[in-house]
PDB file of C-alpha atoms in Angstrom:
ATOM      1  CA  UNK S 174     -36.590  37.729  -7.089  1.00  0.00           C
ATOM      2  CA  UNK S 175     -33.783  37.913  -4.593  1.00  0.00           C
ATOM      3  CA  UNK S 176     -34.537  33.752  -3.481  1.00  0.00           C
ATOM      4  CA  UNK S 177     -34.023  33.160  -7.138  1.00  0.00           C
ATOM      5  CA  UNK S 178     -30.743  35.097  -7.829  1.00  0.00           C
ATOM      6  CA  UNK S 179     -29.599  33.553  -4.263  1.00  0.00           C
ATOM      7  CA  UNK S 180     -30.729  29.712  -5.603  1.00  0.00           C
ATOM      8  CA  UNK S 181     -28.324  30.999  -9.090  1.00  0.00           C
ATOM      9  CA  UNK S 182     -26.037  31.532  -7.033  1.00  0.00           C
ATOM     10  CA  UNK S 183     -25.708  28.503  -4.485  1.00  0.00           C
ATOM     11  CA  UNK S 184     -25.871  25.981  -7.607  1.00  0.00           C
ATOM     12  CA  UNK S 185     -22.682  28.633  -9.811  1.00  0.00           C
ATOM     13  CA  UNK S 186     -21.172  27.532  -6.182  1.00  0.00           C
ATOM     14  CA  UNK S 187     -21.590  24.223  -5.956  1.00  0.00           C
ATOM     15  CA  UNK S 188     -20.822  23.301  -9.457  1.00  0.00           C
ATOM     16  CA  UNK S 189     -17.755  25.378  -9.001  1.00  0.00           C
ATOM     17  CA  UNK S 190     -16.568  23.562  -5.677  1.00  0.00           C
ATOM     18  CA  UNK S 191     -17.470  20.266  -7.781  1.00  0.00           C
ATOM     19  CA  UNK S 192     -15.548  20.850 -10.724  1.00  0.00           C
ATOM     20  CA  UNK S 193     -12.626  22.138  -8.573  1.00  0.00           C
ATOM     21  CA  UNK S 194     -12.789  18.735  -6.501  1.00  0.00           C
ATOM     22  CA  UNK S 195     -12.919  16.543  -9.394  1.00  0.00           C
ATOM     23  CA  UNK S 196     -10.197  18.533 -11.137  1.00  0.00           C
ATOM     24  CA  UNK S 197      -8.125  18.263  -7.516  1.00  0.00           C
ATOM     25  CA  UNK S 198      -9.020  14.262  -7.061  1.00  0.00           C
ATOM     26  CA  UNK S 199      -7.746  13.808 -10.858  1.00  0.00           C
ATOM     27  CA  UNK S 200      -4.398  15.551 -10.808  1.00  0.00           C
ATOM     28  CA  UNK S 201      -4.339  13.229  -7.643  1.00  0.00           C
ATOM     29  CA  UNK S 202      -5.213   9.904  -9.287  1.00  0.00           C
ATOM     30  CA  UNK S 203      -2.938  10.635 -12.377  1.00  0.00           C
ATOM     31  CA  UNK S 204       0.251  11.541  -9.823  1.00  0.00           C
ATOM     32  CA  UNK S 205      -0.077   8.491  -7.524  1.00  0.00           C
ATOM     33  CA  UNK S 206      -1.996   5.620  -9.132  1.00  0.00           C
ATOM     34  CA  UNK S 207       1.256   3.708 -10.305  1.00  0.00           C
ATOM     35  CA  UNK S 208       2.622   4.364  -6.575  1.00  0.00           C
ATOM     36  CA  UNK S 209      -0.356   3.313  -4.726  1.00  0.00           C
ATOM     37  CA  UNK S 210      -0.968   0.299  -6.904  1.00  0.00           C
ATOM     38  CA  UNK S 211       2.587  -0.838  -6.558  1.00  0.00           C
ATOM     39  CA  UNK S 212       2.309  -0.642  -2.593  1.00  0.00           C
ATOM     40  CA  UNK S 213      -1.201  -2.530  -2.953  1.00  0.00           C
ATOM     41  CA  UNK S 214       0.483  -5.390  -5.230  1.00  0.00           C
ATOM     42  CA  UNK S 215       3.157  -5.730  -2.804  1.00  0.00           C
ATOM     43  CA  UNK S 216       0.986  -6.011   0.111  1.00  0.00           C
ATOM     44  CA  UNK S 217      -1.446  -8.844  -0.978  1.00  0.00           C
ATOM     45  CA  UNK S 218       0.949 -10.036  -3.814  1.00  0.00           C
ATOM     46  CA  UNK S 219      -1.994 -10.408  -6.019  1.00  0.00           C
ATOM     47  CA  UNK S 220      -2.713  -8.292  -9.313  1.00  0.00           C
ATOM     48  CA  UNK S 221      -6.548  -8.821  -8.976  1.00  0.00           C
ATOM     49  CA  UNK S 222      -6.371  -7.776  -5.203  1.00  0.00           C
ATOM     50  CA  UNK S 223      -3.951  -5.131  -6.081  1.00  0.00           C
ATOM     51  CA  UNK S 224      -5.997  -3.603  -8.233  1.00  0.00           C
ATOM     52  CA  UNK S 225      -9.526  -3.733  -6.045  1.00  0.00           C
ATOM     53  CA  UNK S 226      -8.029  -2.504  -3.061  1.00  0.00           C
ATOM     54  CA  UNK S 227      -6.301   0.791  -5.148  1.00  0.00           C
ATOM     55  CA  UNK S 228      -9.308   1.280  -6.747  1.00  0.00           C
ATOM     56  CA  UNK S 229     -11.389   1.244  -3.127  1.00  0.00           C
ATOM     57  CA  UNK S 230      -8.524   3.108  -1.805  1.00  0.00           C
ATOM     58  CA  UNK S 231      -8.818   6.168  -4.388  1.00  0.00           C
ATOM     59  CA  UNK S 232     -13.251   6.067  -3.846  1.00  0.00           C
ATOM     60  CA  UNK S 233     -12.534   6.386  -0.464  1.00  0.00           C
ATOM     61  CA  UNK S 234      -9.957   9.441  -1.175  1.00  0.00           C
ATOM     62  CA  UNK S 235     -12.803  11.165  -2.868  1.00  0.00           C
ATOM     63  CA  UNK S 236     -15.181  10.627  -0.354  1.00  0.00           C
ATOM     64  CA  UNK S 237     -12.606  12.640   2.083  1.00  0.00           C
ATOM     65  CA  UNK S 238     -10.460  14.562  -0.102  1.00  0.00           C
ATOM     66  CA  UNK S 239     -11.994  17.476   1.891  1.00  0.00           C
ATOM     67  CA  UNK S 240      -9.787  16.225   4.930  1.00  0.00           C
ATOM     68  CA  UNK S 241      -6.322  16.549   2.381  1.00  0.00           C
ATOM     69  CA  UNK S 242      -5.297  19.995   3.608  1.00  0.00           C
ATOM     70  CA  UNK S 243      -1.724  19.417   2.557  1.00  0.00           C
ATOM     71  CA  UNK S 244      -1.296  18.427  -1.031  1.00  0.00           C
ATOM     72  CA  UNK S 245       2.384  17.308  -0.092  1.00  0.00           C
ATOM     73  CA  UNK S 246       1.320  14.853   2.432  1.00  0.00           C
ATOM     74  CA  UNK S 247      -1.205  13.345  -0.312  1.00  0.00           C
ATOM     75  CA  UNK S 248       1.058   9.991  -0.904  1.00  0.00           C
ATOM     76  CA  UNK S 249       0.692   9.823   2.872  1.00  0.00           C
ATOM     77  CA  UNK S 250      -2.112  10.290   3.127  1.00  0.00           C
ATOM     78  CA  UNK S 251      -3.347   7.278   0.254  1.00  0.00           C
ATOM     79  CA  UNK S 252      -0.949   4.859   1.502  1.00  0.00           C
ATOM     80  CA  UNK S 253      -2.907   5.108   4.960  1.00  0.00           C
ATOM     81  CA  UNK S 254      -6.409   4.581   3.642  1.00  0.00           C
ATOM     82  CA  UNK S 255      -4.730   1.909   1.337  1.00  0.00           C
ATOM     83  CA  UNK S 256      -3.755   0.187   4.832  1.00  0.00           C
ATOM     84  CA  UNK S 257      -7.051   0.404   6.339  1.00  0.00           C
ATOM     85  CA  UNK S 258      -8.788  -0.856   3.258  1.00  0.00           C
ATOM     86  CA  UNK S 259      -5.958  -3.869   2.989  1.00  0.00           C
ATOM     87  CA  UNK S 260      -7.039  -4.434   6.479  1.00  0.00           C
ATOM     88  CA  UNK S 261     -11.146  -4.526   6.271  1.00  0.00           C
ATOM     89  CA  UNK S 262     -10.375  -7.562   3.582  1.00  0.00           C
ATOM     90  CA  UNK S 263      -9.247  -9.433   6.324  1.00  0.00           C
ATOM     91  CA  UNK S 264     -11.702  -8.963   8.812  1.00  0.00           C
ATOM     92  CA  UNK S 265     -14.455  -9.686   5.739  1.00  0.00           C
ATOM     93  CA  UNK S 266     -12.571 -12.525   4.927  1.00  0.00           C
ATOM     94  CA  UNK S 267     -13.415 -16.301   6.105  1.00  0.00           C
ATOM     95  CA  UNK S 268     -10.102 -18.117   5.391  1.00  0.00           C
ATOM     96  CA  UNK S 269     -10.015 -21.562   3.929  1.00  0.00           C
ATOM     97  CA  UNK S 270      -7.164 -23.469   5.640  1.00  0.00           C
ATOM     98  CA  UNK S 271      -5.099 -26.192   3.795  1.00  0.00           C
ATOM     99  CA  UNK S 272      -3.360 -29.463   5.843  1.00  0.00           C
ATOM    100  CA  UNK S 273      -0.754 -28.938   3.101  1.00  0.00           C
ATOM    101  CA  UNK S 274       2.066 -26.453   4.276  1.00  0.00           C
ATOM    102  CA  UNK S 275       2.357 -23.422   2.467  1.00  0.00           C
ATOM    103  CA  UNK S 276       6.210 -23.872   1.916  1.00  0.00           C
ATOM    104  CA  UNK S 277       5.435 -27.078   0.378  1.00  0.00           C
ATOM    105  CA  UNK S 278       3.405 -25.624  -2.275  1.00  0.00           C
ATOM    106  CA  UNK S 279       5.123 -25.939  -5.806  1.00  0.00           C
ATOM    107  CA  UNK S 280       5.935 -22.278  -7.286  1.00  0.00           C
ATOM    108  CA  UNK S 281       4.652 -21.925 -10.557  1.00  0.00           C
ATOM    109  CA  UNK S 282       4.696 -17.642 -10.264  1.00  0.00           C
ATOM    110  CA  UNK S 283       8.331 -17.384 -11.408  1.00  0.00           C
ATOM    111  CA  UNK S 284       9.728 -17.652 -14.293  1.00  0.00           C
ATOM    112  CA  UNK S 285      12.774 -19.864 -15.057  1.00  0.00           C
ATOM    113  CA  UNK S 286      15.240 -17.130 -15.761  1.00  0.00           C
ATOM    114  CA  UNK S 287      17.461 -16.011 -13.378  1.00  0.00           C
ATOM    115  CA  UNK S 288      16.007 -12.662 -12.510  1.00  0.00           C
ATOM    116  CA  UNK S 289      12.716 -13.730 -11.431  1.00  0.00           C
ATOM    117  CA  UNK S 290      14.139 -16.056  -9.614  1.00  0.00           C
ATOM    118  CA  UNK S 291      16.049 -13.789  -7.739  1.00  0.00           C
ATOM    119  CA  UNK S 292      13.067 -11.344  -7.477  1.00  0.00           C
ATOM    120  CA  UNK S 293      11.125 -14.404  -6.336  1.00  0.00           C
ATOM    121  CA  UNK S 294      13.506 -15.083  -3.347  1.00  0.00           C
ATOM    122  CA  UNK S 295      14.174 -12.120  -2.155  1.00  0.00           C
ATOM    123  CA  UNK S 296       9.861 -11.525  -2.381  1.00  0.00           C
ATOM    124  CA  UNK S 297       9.251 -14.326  -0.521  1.00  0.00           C
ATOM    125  CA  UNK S 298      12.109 -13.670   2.119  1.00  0.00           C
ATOM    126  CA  UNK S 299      10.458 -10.168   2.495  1.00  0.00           C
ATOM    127  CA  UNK S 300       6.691 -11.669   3.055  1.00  0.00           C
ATOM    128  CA  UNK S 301       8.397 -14.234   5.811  1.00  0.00           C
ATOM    129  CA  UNK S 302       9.574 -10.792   7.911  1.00  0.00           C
ATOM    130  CA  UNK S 303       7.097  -9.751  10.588  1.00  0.00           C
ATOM    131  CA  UNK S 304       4.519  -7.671   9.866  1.00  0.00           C
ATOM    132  CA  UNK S 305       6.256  -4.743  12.052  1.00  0.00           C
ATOM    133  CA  UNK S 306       9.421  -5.447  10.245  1.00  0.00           C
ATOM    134  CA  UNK S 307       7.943  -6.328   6.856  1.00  0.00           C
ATOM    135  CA  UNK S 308       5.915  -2.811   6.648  1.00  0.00           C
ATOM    136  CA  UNK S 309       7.981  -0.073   7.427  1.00  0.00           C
ATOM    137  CA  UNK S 310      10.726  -1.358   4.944  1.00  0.00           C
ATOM    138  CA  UNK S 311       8.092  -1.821   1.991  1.00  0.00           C
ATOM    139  CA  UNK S 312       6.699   1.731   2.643  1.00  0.00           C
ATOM    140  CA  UNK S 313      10.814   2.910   2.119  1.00  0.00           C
ATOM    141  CA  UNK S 314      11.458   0.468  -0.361  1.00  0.00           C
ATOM    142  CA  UNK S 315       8.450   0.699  -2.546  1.00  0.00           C
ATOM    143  CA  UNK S 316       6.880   3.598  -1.179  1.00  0.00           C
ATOM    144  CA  UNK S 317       9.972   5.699  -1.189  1.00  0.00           C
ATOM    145  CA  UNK S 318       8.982   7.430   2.202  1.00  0.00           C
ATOM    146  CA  UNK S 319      11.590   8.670   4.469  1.00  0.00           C
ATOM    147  CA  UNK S 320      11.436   7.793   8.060  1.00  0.00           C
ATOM    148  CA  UNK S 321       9.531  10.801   9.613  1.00  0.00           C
ATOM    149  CA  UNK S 322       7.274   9.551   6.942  1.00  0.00           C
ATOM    150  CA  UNK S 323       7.131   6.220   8.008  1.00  0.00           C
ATOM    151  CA  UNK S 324       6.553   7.328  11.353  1.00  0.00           C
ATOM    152  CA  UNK S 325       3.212   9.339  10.986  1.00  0.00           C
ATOM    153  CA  UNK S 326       1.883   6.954   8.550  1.00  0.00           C
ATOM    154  CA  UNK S 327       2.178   3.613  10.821  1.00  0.00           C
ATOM    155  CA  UNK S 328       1.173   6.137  13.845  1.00  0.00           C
ATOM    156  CA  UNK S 329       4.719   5.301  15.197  1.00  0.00           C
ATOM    157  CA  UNK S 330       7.860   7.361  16.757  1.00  0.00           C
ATOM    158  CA  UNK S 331      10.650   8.026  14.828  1.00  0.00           C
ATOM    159  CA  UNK S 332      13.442   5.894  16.304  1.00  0.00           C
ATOM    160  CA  UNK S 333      11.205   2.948  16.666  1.00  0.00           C
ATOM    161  CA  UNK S 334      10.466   2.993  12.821  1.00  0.00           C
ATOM    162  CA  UNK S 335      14.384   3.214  12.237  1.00  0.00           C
ATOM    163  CA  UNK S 336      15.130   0.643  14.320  1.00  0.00           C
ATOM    164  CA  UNK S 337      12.454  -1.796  12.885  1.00  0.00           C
ATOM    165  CA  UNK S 338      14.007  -0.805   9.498  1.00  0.00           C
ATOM    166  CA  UNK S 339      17.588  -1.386  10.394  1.00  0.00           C
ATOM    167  CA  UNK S 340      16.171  -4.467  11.903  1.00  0.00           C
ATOM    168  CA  UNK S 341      14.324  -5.730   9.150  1.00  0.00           C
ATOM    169  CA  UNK S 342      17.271  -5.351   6.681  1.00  0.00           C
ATOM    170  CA  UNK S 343      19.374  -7.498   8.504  1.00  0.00           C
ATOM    171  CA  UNK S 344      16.645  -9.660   8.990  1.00  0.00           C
ATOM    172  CA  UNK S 345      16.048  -9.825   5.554  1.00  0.00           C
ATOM    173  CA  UNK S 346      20.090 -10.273   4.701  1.00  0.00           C
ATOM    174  CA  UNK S 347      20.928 -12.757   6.989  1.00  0.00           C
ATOM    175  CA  UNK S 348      17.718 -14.808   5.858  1.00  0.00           C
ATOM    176  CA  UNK S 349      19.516 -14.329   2.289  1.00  0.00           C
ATOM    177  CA  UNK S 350      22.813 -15.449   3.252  1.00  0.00           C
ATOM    178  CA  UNK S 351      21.654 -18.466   4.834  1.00  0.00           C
ATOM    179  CA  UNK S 352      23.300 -21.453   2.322  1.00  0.00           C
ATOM    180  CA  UNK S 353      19.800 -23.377   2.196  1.00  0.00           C
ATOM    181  CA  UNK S 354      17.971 -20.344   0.878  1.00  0.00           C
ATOM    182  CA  UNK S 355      20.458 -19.631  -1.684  1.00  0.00           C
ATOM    183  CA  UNK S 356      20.520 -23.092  -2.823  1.00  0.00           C
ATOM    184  CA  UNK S 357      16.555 -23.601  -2.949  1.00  0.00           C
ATOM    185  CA  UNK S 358      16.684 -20.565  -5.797  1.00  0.00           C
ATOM    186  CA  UNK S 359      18.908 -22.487  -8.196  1.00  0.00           C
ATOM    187  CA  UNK S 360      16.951 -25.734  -7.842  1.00  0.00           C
TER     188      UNK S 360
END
């Protein structure tokens, strides 16, 4: 009799820790989906991709939402496993390489307003930053993380994510002042 009151007991527990964690993992999902799919899309620039690598990103959150202690560093916490999971897609993937140049490639993405032109340029001057330059300001731009942030997410110090940002925005505005870039957006 008592094995059977303890066996009630054990499953009332376990269905209670499993509604709790699915009740915890949506509040999570419905908070940050927009946010992590936004940092996705700008990562791989692709919707389809985008939307793959959130959704893998947000399986793999509930597979360890045991290791979330802090429910403030959850944005944190995504983008990281969203980096991880951007970066087992290239290590799965076999590349097919053109002869043609990529910059020679005719843009069809934007649209023929002015806006998305704009949006287009300043996109593409973004992508052409380094990838230690090109991060840490996406995570601040897009992300909205502040540089402590920034710092234990990329696994960095402080200053050195500061000074990639600072360096990346110039990088990024002198590549925009350059007259042959701003002429190549009106054409």
């Amino acid at each position: 009799m008592f094995d059977s009151w303890r066996n009630k007991k054990s499953k009332s527990t376990v269905s209670s820790d499993m509604v709790s964690k699915q009740r915890r993992y949506d509040s999570l999902v419905r908070a940050l989906h927009a946010d992590i799919y936004r940092f996705a899309y700008w990562l791989c620039g692709d919707k389809h991709v985008a939307e793959d690598i959130t959704q893998e990103t947000f399986l793999r959150a509930w597979r360890s939402l045991d290791s979330l202690k802090d429910e403030k560093a959850a944005k944190a916490w995504l983008i990281t496993i969203l980096r991880r999971e951007n970066a087992r897609r290239f290590e799965r993937k076999q590349f097919n390489y053109s002869d043609v140049e990529q910059e020679f490639i005719e843009d069809t993405f934007s649209g023929s307003t002015e806006e998305h032109a704009e949006q287009h340029l300043i996109r593409r001057q973004i992508y052409n930053l380094e990838l230690e330059y090109r991060e840490p300001l996406l995570l601040q731009v897009i992300g909205g993380f502040s540089g402590d942030e920034i710092a234990k997410i990329l696994d960095l110090n402080r200053n050195t994510v500061m000074t990639r940002l600072f360096r990346a925005r110039n990088q990024l505005k002198d590549q925009l002042e350059q007259p042959q870039i701003r002429g190549q957006s009106n054409g």
